Amino acid sequence: MTASPPRTAAASPSTADTHCPYCALQCAMTLTPDPDVSAPVRVEGRMFPTNRGGLCKKGWTSAALLASPERLTTPLIREDGVLRPAGWDEALGRIVSSLRAIRQEDGPDAVAVFGGGGLTNEKAYLLGKFARLALGTSRIDYNGRFCMSSAAAAGNRAFGIDRGLPFPVSDLDDADTILLLGSNVAATMPPLLAHLAGARAAGGLIVVDPRRSQTAELTADGAGTHLQPAPGTDLVLLLGLTHVVLADGLADGDYLAARTTGADVLRRSVAPWWPERVQAATGVPVAALRETAHRLARGRGTYILTGRGVEQHVDGTDTATAAINLALVLGLPGRPGSGYGTLTGQGNGQGGREHGQKSDQLPGYRKIADPADRAAVAAVWGVDPDSLPGPGVPAVQLLGMLGRPEGVRALLVHGANVVISGPDAEAVRSGLGALDLLVVCDFVLSETAALADVVLPVTQWAEEEGTLTTLEGRIIRRRRALVPPAGVRSELEILADLAARLDAPSQWPTDPALVFAELARASAGGIADYSGLSHAQLDAQLDDGVAAHWPYPAGSEGTPRLFLERFAHPDGRARLVPVQPRDRDPDPLEEAPFERAMPGEGAPAVLTLITGRLLEHYQSGAQTRLVAELAEAQPRARAELHPATAARLGIADGDPVTVRNRRGRVVADALLTERIRLDTVFLPFHFADAECANLLTAAETDPISGMPEFKRTTVVVAAGRRRGGAAPVGAAQVRAAQVHA
Ligand SMILES: Nc1nc2c(c(=O)[nH]1)N[C@H]1C(S)=C(S)[C@@H](COP(=O)(O)OP(=O)(O)OC[C@H]3O[C@@H](n4cnc5c(=O)[nH]c(N)nc54)[C@H](O)[C@@H]3O)O[C@H]1N2
Ligand SMILES: Nc1nc2c(c(=O)[nH]1)N[C@H]1C(S)=C(S)[C@@H](COP(=O)(O)OP(=O)(O)OC[C@H]3O[C@@H](n4cnc5c(=O)[nH]c(N)nc54)[C@H](O)[C@@H]3O)O[C@H]1N2
Ligand code: SF4
Ligand SMILES: [Mo]
């Protein structure tokens, strides 16, 4: 089943102007069918405001997976414990009979759906509709919960709207001061660096990261400042910066009076956070704190941007709120040439959180609990509003319900590899194992797909039409360059077929242009209004180089910049929401038994684990670990340790290291680097088996957003045993054992 599929270029056009399959920068590229290259298409960077013709390594190599021998080209069904090839009719028939039985026994909420922020707008929209109408379940959520939920919650609370960047990326070019908190763009969005050049030239790039990341390194030689707080202390740091701004008379009083509410309460809330106290809590020196506050106020063109480093914490919403408060006190949001934003991560991380795959949401960023929103969408779908289920539960909670009494018995996964990227991965694995039915749509046998009862092979980016919404809220076209291999179906076709078999009401178009037209109607009047857009019109805009930023109601020309006159709350004002750190240090007793040396290990030390990304790999690595050039550059997880910490533990560079806590145990080779603090260890989360960082992370979440804490975990680190013959089983071996060719 893994033989290389025959590849044919679409009859016309012979080249396609499209965008990268990976991150939210959505770098533009041209694909040209080319028999002379190993991949079926040649990739060239294309001029576009976000990437200006540039691509990163992942973009350049993105075509490799189109013809990979690992590509799935037939449905798979589990039989006697192993996956075997099957026909589409058999696979869909098995899904539907199982879903019907489960629904009859335990009701519609026993079936759940897990989506992804990489799905096109069309797929995300149809998936949300499918869950509510064809399955009748409230239980749908998606991997964007792991990614954007805290920043989104903070944006909604402060501004009344959640668009990651409320301005085009290219606006950053003219800034002389940029505060970048918990974001390593040099590795995660390399072409974006061109937009930071102005701030660097002006000495105004300020990077906040406990590691001296590649991005922090860009502040060297007078280009800016690197602040290196202890992990998880950004909230205090931001309260301290806001304190200095207010205490030193740097606040924009006119702006606060005219455009915000809550300034007095905010002022009182930051009063106790004097610089010395902040230094004690964060490790950031008083002088650096003061200089940063003054620089932000002095800047002619100042931006504050956040990434996952500050958001993926149990207080991520409050930390993002504190960053927004600082921006508001300085009068940045909505001031031309300045602003606040968060850097959305996944390819369609923005659009994917607007059109209904989130548990509390309907298309157009409407609320599923709001009677008017329900009525509006039900009218487009041609159903009774009362037939729509209510709000479901966020992703981590949903994963915790798998296989539990009153919980979830069947799960449909579209565009996520939860067994690698969900927190407390072993618990996720056992939950998936306890299901009566796990269905995974993917184009590779991800670690999650390898556990499924039914795997459905889907089209890849270069084989499909659709739209995505970039980190700047710009709707772009994904265009088809290749005919998909025989045996593969688009998710729109799969959902329509299943809906018909389940006797679902409403229409189930499979043409992406028609799905978009329906999405546009369903979003009309919502916050994320796409009703003025269509595929045809986007194609025309693309040719003209015009930008389609939402809200884009019919008759408008879109909204590149939000907040110029008002915020999205009914009174037009932004909310200053006072926030305070909560005492949340882990109980030392809880970890104590794990501090003992284990047989075969060296002396242990208790450190803080932070997790994140490498340039070469994307997310769970399901895709990039299969691209030879990327896998060769980064073949395995390496645990970054400070040389002094390593010396104390008797660990040399390249030695095996055990990182463990009561949830699990990771074995990785040591990478000694002075870029990390003495008290922390860093692991990338792109790897599987014994190298899976999420074996260690906790399923504890932010109470407002449901975001898990990926960035601060207490672990025990010790010299480990070198892996020998009993090495953990790799994904390739799992595949070989489970799939009958
Ligand atoms: N190469 C690559 N690029 C990607 C992705 C990928 O998987 N690989 N994924 C895409 C996606 S979905 C996303 S969400 C983005 C994420 O992009 P980023 O937010 O840039 O990615 P991370 O590496 O998760 O985290 C960024 C930084 O946060 C730091 N950090 C950790 N803990 C803390 C803390 O407590 N405080 C502060 N201030 N910083 C902390 C880490 O050291 C790290 O350098 O990248 C996108 N681009
Ligand atoms: N420890 C730790 N864990 C983290 C993070 C962290 O920083 N640290 N970051 C979190 C973040 S920000 C994110 S965004 C998540 C991402 O976590 P994942 O959900 O694991 O993301 P991907 O690896 O992109 O998984 C997408 C899967 O869907 C497939 N796929 C791609 N496109 C499509 C499509 O159109 N249809 C279908 N059906 N399948 C498709 C891919 O082949 C892949 O198997 O991880 C989170 N987990
Ligand atoms: S930065 Fe993101 S969108 Fe651009 S080429 Fe790299 S992975 Fe693709
Ligand atoms: Mo993400």
Short mmCIF file of N, CA and C in Angstrom, two decimals, residues 74-78 84-99 437 439 453-457 489 494 497-498 501:
data_model
loop_
_atom_site.label_atom_id
_atom_site.label_comp_id
_atom_site.label_asym_id
_atom_site.label_seq_id
_atom_site.Cartn_x
_atom_site.Cartn_y
_atom_site.Cartn_z
N THR A 74 -4.47 4.18 0.35
CA THR A 74 -5.68 3.36 0.45
C THR A 74 -6.18 3.38 1.89
N PRO A 75 -7.50 3.29 2.09
CA PRO A 75 -7.98 3.18 3.47
C PRO A 75 -7.41 1.95 4.16
N LEU A 76 -7.28 2.02 5.46
CA LEU A 76 -6.79 0.89 6.26
C LEU A 76 -7.83 0.58 7.34
N ILE A 77 -8.02 -0.70 7.59
CA ILE A 77 -8.95 -1.14 8.63
C ILE A 77 -8.21 -2.08 9.57
N ARG A 78 -8.45 -1.91 10.86
CA ARG A 78 -7.79 -2.81 11.81
C ARG A 78 -8.56 -4.13 11.89
N ARG A 84 -5.04 -3.34 7.80
CA ARG A 84 -4.92 -3.94 6.46
C ARG A 84 -5.62 -3.02 5.46
N PRO A 85 -5.15 -3.02 4.20
CA PRO A 85 -5.79 -2.19 3.19
C PRO A 85 -7.25 -2.59 2.99
N ALA A 86 -8.08 -1.58 2.68
CA ALA A 86 -9.51 -1.85 2.46
C ALA A 86 -10.02 -0.89 1.40
N GLY A 87 -11.19 -1.19 0.86
CA GLY A 87 -11.83 -0.28 -0.08
C GLY A 87 -12.54 0.84 0.68
N TRP A 88 -12.86 1.91 -0.05
CA TRP A 88 -13.53 3.05 0.58
C TRP A 88 -14.90 2.66 1.11
N ASP A 89 -15.64 1.86 0.34
CA ASP A 89 -16.99 1.52 0.75
C ASP A 89 -16.96 0.73 2.06
N GLU A 90 -16.04 -0.21 2.13
CA GLU A 90 -15.93 -1.01 3.34
C GLU A 90 -15.53 -0.13 4.54
N ALA A 91 -14.55 0.75 4.30
CA ALA A 91 -14.06 1.58 5.41
C ALA A 91 -15.14 2.53 5.91
N LEU A 92 -15.83 3.21 4.98
CA LEU A 92 -16.87 4.15 5.40
C LEU A 92 -18.04 3.40 6.01
N GLY A 93 -18.35 2.22 5.46
CA GLY A 93 -19.44 1.40 6.00
C GLY A 93 -19.15 0.99 7.44
N ARG A 94 -17.91 0.62 7.68
CA ARG A 94 -17.55 0.21 9.05
C ARG A 94 -17.67 1.38 10.02
N ILE A 95 -17.24 2.56 9.58
CA ILE A 95 -17.33 3.74 10.45
C ILE A 95 -18.79 4.03 10.78
N VAL A 96 -19.63 4.02 9.74
CA VAL A 96 -21.02 4.43 9.94
C VAL A 96 -21.77 3.43 10.82
N SER A 97 -21.55 2.14 10.62
CA SER A 97 -22.29 1.18 11.46
C SER A 97 -21.85 1.30 12.92
N SER A 98 -20.57 1.53 13.12
CA SER A 98 -20.08 1.67 14.49
C SER A 98 -20.62 2.96 15.12
N LEU A 99 -20.60 4.07 14.36
CA LEU A 99 -21.12 5.34 14.90
C LEU A 99 -22.60 5.22 15.25
N LEU A 437 -13.99 3.11 18.80
CA LEU A 437 -13.71 3.44 17.40
C LEU A 437 -12.82 4.67 17.33
N VAL A 439 -11.04 6.87 14.32
CA VAL A 439 -10.91 7.08 12.88
C VAL A 439 -9.94 8.24 12.67
N ASP A 453 -8.60 2.51 14.32
CA ASP A 453 -9.34 1.35 13.81
C ASP A 453 -9.57 1.50 12.32
N VAL A 454 -9.75 2.74 11.88
CA VAL A 454 -9.88 3.01 10.45
C VAL A 454 -9.04 4.24 10.11
N VAL A 455 -8.20 4.12 9.07
CA VAL A 455 -7.40 5.25 8.60
C VAL A 455 -7.88 5.60 7.19
N LEU A 456 -8.18 6.88 6.96
CA LEU A 456 -8.65 7.30 5.64
C LEU A 456 -7.59 8.21 5.01
N PRO A 457 -7.11 7.87 3.81
CA PRO A 457 -6.04 8.66 3.18
C PRO A 457 -6.61 9.89 2.47
N ARG A 489 -8.86 10.55 -1.19
CA ARG A 489 -10.02 11.45 -1.32
C ARG A 489 -9.80 12.73 -0.53
N ILE A 494 -15.09 13.07 1.87
CA ILE A 494 -15.29 12.09 2.95
C ILE A 494 -16.42 12.53 3.87
N ASP A 497 -19.79 12.20 2.11
CA ASP A 497 -20.19 10.80 2.00
C ASP A 497 -20.71 10.28 3.35
N LEU A 498 -19.97 10.56 4.41
CA LEU A 498 -20.40 10.11 5.74
C LEU A 498 -21.73 10.77 6.12
N ARG A 501 -24.50 8.97 4.39
CA ARG A 501 -24.73 7.65 5.00
C ARG A 501 -25.39 7.76 6.37
#
